[in-house]
mmCIF file of C-alpha atoms and ligand atoms in Angstrom:
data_model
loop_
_atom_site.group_PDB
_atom_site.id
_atom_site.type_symbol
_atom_site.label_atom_id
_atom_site.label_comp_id
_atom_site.label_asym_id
_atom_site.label_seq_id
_atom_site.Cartn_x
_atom_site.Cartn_y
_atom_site.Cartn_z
ATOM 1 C CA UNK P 109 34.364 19.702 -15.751
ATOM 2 C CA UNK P 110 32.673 18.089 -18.844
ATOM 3 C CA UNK P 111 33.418 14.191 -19.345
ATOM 4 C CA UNK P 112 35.481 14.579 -22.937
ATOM 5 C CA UNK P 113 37.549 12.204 -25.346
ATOM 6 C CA UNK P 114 40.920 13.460 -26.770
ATOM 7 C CA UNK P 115 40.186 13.348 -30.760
ATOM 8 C CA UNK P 116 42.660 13.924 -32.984
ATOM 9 C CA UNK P 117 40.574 17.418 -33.972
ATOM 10 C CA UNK P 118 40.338 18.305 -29.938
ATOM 11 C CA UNK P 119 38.418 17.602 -26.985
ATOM 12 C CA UNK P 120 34.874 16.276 -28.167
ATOM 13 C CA UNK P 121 31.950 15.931 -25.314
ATOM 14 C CA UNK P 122 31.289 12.394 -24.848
ATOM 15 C CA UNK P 123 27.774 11.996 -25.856
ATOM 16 C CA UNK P 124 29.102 13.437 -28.744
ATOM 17 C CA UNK P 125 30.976 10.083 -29.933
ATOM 18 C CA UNK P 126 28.296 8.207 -30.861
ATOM 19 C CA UNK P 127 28.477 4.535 -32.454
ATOM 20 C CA UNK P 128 32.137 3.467 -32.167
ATOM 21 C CA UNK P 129 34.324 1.141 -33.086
ATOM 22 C CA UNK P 130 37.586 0.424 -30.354
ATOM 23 C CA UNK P 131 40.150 -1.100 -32.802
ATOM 24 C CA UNK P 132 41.109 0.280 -36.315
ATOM 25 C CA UNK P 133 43.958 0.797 -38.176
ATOM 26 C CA UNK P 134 43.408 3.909 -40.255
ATOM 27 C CA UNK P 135 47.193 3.337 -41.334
ATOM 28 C CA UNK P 136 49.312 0.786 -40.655
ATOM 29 C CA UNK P 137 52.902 -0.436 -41.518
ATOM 30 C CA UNK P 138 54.979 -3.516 -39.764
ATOM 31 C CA UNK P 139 58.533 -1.852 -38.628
ATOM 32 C CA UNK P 140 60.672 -2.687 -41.227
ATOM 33 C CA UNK P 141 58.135 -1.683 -44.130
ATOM 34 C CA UNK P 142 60.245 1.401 -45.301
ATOM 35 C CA UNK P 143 62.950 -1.103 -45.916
ATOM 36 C CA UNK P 144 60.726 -2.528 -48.585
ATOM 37 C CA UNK P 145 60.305 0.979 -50.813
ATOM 38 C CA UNK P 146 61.941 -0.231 -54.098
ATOM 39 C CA UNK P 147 58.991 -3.769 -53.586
ATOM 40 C CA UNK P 148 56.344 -2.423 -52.130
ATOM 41 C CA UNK P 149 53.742 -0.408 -54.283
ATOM 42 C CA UNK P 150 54.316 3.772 -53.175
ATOM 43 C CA UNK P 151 51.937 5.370 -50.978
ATOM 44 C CA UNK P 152 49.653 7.986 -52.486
ATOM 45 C CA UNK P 153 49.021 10.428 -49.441
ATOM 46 C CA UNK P 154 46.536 12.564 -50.634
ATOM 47 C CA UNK P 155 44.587 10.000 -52.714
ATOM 48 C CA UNK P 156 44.535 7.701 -49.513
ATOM 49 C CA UNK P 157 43.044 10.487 -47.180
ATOM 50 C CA UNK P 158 40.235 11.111 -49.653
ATOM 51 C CA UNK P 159 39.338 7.386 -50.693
ATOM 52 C CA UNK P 160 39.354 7.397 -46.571
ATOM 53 C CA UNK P 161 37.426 9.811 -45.867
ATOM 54 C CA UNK P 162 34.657 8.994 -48.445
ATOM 55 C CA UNK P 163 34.460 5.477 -47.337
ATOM 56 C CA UNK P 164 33.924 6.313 -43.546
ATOM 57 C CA UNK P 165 31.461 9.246 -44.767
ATOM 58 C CA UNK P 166 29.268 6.580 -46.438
ATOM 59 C CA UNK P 167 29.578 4.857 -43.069
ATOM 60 C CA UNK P 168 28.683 7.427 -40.880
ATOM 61 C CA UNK P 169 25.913 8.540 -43.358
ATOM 62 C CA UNK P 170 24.840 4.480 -43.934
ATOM 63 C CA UNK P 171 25.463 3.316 -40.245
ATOM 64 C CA UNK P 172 25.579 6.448 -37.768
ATOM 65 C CA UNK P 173 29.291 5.524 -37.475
ATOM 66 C CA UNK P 174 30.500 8.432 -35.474
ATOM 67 C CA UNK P 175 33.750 7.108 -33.601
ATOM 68 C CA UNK P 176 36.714 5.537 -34.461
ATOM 69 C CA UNK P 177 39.711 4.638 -32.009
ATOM 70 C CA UNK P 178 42.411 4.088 -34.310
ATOM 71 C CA UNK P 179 45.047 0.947 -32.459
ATOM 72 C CA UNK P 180 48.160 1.992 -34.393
ATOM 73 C CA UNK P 181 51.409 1.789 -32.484
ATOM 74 C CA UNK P 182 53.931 4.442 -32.441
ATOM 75 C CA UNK P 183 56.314 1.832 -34.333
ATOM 76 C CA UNK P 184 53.844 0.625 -36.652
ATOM 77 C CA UNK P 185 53.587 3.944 -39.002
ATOM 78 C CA UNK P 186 51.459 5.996 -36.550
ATOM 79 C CA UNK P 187 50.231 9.376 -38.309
ATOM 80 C CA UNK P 188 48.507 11.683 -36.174
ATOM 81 C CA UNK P 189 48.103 14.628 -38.854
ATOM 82 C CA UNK P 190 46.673 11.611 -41.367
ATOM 83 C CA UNK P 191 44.239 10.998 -39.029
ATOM 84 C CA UNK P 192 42.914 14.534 -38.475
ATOM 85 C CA UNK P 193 42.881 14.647 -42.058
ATOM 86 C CA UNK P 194 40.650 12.092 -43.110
ATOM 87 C CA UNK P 195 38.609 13.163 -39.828
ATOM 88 C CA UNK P 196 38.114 16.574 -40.862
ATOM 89 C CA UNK P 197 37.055 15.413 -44.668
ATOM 90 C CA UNK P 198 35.201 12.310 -43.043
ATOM 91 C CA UNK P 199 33.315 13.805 -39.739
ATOM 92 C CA UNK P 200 34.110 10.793 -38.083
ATOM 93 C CA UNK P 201 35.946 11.379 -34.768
ATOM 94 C CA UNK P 202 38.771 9.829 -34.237
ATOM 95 C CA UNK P 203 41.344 8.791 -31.987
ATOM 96 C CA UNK P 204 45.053 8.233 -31.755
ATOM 97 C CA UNK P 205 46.815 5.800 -29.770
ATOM 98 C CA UNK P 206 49.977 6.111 -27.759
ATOM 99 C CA UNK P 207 52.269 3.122 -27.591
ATOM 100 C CA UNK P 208 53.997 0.404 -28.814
ATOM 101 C CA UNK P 209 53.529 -2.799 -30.086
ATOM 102 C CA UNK P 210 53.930 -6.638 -29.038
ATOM 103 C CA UNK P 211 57.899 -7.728 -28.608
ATOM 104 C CA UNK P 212 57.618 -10.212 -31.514
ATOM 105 C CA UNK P 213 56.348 -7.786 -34.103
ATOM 106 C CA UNK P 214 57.540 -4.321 -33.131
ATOM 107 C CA UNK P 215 59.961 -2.294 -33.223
ATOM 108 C CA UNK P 216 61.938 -3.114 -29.951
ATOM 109 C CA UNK P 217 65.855 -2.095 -30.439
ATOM 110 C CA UNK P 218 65.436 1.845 -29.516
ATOM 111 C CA UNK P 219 63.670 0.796 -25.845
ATOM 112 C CA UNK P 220 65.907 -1.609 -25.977
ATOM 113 C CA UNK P 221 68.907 0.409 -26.440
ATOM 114 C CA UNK P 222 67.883 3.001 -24.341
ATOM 115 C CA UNK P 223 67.281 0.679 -21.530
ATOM 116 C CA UNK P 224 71.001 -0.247 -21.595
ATOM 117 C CA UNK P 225 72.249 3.195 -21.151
ATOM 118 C CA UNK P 226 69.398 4.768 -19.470
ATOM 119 C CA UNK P 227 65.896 4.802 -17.269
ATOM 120 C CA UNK P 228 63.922 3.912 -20.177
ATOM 121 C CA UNK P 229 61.196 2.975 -17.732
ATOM 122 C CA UNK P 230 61.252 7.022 -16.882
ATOM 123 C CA UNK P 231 61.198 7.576 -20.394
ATOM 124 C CA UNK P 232 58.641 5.798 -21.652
ATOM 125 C CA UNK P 233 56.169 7.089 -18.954
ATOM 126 C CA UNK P 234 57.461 10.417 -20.106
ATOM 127 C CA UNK P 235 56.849 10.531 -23.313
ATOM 128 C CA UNK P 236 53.665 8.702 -23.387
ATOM 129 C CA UNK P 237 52.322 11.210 -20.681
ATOM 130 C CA UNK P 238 53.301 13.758 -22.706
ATOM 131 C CA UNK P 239 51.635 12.403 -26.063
ATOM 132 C CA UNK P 240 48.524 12.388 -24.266
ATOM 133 C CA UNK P 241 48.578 15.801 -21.857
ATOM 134 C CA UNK P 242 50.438 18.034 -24.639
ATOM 135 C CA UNK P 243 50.660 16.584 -28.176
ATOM 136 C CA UNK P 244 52.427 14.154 -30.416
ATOM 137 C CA UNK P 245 55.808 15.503 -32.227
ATOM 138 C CA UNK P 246 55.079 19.069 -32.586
ATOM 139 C CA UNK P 247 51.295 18.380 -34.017
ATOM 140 C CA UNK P 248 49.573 19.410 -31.065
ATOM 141 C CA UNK P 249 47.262 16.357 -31.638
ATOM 142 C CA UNK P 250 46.924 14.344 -28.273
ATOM 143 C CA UNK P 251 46.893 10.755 -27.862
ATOM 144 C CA UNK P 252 43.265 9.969 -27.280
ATOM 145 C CA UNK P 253 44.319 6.411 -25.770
ATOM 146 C CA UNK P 254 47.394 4.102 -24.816
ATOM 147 C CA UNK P 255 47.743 0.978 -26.732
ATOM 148 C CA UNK P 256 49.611 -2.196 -25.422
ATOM 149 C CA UNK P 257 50.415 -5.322 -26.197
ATOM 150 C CA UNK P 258 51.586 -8.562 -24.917
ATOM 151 C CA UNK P 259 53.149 -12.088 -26.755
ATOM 152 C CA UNK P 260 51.324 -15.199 -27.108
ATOM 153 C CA UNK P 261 51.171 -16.903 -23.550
ATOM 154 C CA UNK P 262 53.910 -14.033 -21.404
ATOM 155 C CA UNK P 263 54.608 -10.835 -21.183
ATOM 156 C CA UNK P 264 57.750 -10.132 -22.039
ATOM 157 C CA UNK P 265 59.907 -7.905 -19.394
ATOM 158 C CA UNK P 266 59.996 -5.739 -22.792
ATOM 159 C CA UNK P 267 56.283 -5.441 -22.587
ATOM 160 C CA UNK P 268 56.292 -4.445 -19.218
ATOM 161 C CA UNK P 269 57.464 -1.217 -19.016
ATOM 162 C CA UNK P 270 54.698 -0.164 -21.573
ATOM 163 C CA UNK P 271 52.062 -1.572 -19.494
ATOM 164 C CA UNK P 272 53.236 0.268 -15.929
ATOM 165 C CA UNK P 273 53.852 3.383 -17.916
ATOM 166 C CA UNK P 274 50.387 3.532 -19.313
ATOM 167 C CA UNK P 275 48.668 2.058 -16.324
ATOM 168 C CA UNK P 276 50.361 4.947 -13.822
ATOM 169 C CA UNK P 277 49.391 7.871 -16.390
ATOM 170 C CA UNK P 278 45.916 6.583 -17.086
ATOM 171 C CA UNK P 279 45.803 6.327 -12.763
ATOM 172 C CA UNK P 280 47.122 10.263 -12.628
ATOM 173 C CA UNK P 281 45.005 11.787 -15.604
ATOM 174 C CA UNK P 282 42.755 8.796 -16.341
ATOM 175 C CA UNK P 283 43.770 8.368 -20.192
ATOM 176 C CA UNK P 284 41.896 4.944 -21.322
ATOM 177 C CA UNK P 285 44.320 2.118 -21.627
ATOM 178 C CA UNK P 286 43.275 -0.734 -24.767
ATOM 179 C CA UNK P 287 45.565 -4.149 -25.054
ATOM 180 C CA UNK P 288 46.095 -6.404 -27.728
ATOM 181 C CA UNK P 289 46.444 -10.201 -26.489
ATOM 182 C CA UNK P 290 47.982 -12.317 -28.874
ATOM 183 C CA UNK P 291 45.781 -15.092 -29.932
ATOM 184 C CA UNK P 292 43.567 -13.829 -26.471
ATOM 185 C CA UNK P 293 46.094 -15.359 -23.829
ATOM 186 C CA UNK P 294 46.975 -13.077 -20.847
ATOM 187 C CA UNK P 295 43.654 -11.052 -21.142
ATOM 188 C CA UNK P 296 43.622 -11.873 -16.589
ATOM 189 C CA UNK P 297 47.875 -10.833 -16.389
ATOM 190 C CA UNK P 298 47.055 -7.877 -18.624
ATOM 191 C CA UNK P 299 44.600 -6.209 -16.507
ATOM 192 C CA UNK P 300 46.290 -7.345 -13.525
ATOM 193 C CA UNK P 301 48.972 -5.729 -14.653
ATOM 194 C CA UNK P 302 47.533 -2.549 -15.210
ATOM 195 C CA UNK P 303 45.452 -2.574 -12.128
ATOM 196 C CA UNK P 304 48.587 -2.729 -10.105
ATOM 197 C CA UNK P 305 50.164 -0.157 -11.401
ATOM 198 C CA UNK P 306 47.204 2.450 -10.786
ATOM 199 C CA UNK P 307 44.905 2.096 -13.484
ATOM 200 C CA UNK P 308 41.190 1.827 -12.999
ATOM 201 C CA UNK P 309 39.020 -0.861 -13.881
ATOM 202 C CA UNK P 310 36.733 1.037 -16.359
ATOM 203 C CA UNK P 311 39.688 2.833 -18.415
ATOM 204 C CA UNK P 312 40.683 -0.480 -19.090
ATOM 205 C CA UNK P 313 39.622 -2.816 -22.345
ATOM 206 C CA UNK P 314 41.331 -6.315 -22.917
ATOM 207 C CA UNK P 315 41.095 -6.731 -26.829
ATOM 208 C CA UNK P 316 41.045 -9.333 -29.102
ATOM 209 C CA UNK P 317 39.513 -11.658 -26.740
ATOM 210 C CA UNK P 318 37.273 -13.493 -28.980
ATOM 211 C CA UNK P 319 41.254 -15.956 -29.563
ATOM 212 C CA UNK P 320 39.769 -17.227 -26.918
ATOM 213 C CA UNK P 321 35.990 -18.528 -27.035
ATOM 214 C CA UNK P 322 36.015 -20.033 -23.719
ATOM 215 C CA UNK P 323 33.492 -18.256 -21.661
ATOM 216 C CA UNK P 324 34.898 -18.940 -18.298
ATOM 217 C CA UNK P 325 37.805 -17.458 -19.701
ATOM 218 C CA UNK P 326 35.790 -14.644 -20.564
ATOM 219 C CA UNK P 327 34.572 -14.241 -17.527
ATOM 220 C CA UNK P 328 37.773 -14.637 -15.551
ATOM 221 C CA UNK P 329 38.577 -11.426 -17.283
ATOM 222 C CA UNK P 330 35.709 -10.018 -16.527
ATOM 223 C CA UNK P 331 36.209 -10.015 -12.870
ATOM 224 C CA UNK P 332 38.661 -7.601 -12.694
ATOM 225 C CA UNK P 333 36.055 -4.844 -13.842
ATOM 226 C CA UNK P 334 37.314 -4.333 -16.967
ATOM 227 C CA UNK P 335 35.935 -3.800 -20.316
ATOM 228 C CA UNK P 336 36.408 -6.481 -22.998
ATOM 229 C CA UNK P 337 36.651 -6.018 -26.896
ATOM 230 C CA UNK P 338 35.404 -8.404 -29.595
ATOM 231 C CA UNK P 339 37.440 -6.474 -31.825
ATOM 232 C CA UNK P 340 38.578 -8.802 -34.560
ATOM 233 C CA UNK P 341 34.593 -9.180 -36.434
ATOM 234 C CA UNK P 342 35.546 -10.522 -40.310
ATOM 235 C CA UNK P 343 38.940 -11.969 -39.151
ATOM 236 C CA UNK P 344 38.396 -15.542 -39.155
ATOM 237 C CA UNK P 345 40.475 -18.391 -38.896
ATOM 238 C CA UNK P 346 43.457 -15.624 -38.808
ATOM 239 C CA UNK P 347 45.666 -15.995 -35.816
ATOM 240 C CA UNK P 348 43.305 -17.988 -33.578
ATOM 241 C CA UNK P 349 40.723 -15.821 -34.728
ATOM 242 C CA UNK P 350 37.042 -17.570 -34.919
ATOM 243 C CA UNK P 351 34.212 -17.464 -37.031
ATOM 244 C CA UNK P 352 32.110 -13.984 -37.038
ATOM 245 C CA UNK P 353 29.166 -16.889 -35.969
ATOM 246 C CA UNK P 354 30.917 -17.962 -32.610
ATOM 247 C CA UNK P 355 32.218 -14.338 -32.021
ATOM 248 C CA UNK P 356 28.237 -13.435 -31.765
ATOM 249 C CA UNK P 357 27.443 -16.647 -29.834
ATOM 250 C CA UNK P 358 29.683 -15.708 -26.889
ATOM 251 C CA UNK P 359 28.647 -11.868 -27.095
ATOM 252 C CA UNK P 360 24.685 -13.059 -26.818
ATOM 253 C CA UNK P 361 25.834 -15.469 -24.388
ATOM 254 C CA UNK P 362 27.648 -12.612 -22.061
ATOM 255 C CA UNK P 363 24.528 -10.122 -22.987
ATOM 256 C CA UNK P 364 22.307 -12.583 -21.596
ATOM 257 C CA UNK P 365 24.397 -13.598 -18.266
ATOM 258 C CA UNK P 366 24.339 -9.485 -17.725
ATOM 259 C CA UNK P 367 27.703 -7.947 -18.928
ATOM 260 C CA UNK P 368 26.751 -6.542 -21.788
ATOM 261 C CA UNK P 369 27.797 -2.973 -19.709
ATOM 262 C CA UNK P 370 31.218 -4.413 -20.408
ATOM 263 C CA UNK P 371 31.557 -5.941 -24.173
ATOM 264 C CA UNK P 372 32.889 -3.262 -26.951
ATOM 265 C CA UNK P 373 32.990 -4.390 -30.984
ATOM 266 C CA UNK P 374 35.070 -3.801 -33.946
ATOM 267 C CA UNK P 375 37.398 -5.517 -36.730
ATOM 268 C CA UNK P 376 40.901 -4.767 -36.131
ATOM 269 C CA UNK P 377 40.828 -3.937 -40.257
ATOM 270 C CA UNK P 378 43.298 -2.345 -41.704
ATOM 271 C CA UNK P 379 42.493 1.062 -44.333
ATOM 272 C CA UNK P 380 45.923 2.100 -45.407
ATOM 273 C CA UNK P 381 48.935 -0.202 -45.767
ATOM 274 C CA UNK P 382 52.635 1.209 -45.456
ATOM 275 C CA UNK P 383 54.556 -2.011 -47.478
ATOM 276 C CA UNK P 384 53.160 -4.148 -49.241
ATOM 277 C CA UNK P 385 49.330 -5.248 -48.254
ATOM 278 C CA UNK P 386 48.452 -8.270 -46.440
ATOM 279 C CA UNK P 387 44.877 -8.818 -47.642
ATOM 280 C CA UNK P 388 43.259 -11.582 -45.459
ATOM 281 C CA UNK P 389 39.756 -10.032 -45.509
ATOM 282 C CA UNK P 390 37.447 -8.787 -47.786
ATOM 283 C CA UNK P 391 37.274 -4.830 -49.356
ATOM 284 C CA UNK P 392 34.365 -4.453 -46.694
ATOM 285 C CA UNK P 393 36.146 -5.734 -43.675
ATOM 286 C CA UNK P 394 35.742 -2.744 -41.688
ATOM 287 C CA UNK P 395 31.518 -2.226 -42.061
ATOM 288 C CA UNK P 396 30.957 -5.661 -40.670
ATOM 289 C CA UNK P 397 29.871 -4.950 -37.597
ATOM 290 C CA UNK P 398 26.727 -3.002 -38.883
ATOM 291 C CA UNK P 399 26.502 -4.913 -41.952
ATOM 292 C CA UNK P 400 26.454 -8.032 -40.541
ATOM 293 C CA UNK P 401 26.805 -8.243 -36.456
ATOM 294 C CA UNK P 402 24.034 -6.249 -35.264
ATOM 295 C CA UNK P 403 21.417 -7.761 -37.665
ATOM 296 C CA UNK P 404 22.646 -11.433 -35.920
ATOM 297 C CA UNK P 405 22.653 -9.890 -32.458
ATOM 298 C CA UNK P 406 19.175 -8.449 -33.258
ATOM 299 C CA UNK P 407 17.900 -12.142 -34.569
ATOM 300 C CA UNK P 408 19.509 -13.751 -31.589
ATOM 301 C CA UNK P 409 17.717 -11.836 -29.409
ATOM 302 C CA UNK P 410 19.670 -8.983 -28.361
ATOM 303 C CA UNK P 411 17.583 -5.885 -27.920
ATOM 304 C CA UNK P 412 18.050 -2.611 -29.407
ATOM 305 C CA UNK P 413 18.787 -0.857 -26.087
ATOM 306 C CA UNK P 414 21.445 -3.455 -25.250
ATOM 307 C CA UNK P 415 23.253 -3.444 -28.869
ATOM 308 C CA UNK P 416 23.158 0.645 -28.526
ATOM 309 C CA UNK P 417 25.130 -0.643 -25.486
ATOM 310 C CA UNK P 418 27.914 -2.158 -27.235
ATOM 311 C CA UNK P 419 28.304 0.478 -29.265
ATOM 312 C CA UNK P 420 27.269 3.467 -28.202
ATOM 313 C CA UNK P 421 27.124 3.724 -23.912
ATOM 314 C CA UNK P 422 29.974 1.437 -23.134
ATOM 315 C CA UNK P 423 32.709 3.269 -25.491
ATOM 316 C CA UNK P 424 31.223 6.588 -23.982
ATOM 317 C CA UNK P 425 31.806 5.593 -20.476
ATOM 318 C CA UNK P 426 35.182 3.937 -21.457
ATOM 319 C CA UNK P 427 36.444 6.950 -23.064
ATOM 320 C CA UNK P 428 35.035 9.270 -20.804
ATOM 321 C CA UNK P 429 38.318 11.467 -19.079
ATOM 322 C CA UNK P 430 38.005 14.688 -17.790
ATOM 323 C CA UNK P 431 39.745 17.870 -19.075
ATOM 324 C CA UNK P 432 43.332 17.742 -19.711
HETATM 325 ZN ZN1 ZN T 594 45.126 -4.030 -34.187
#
């Protein structure tokens, strides 16, 4: 069987993806936001999927963009049918995540609730196996990849259960498995985590690891044979977020010591807001990375074959399930 990625238009060959970028939000709203309709400025569907689509069509035409994984939690305004949208107008692929976000800023009282009356540990693998085997809500549109996320220094018994879920369907059918770690901590508990529970090495990214610049710490991570994701480029001193300049220090520095096989990029930007915005970046946030990172790479050093590395081979291999 052919190595394929779940997009949110179908199965796409891998060498198909091309450039891509392992942590957008195409849409995203805090839980809560819907409280917030009478404040917050009204959301203009059909002019959002068009200014969308043109922008990542003059990325894809500009940069060779050809692969977005979109990081949006199930509680944070997750849209699968917006996404093949702006996809189908954009001919970027893209991909949707399964999941849900960190305890302190999701929305926690359903799991919650259902863990007081219930297996919610059964549930949650259920319905996160069947997001990514059979669809999400009726669309038919398969989760592509499981998002999870952990607090700042634990995680929370909360988190838990969304780790072992994802981490024992990703070891059955091999779905790829990306983490958010807040402000970097528990990037070596994440993936220890996940490797416990049946989930292999190389279907396995720790993001946002650059809240930590530490390259032992880096490292440490990188001993479990995972994949790593400088995935916050053009957030900087944002949550224990660095400068763009250190971020590309520590990714020549890794390059260099020979795991550049194992370092993914992207911004973590956000397209869409459900609520009011919270603009912390500029209007070109999400074009960074070819604007500005692989020009710096390039001057630093970093050859062409190993930046088409980052960007191109290791999200292929990452991403790379077979046929379900
Ligand atoms: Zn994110």
């Amino acid at each position: 069987m052919a190595a394929v990625a779940n997009t949110v238009c179908g199965m796409v060959p891998v060498e198909q993806l091309g450039k891509t970028l392992v942590h957008e939000h195409i849409l995203f709203g805090f839980p809560g936001c819907l409280g917030d309709l009478t404040c917050a400025p009204s959301f203009d569907r059909n002019a959002a999927v068009e200014r969308t689509a043109t922008k990542l069509r003059r990325y894809r035409e500009t940069y060779g963009l050809g692969t977005i994984i979109d990081a949006t939690p199930n509680d944070c305004g997750r849209d699968p049918e917006f996404l093949r949208d702006i996809s189908k107008e954009s001919g970027v692929h893209i991909l949707c995540s399964s999941g849900y976000y960190y305890e302190g800023e999701g929305a926690t009282s359903y799991y919650k609730f259902r863990a007081l009356i219930g297996d919610a540990d059964k549930e949650i693998y259920t319905m996160m196996k069947t997001e990514a085997t059979e669809g999400i809500a009726g669309t038919g549109i398969k989760a592509g990849v499981f998002k999870v996320a952990s607090s700042k220094g634990c995680i929370t018994a909360y988190e838990k259960r969304f780790f072992c879920a994802a981490a024992m369907v990703s070891g059955e059918i091999g779905v790829p498995i990306i983490t958010h770690t807040q402000e970097g901590t528990m990037g070596v508990e994440q993936a220890e985590l996940l490797l416990e529970n049946g989930a292999k090495p190389n279907k396995i990214m720790i993001g946002h690891i650059e809240g930590c610049t530490d390259l032992r710490y880096h490292l440490s991570v990188l001993e479990k044979g995972v994949f790593i994701g400088f995935d916050r480029f053009g957030l900087e001193g944002y949550t224990g977020s660095p400068s763009d300049a250190v971020r590309v220090a520590c990714i020549v520095a890794l390059v260099k010591s020979g795991y550049g096989d194992r370092v993914m990029l992207s911004h973590d930007s956000i397209l869409n807001w459900i609520g009011k915005p919270l603009d912390v970046t500029s209007p070109t946030h999400s074009e960074i990375v070819f604007r500005d990172v692989v020009p710096a790479l390039a001057k630093a050093g970093v050859t062409e074959d190993e930046i088409n590395m980052l960007l191109v081979e290791n999200p292929r291999r990452f991403l790379a399930s077979q046929e379900f």
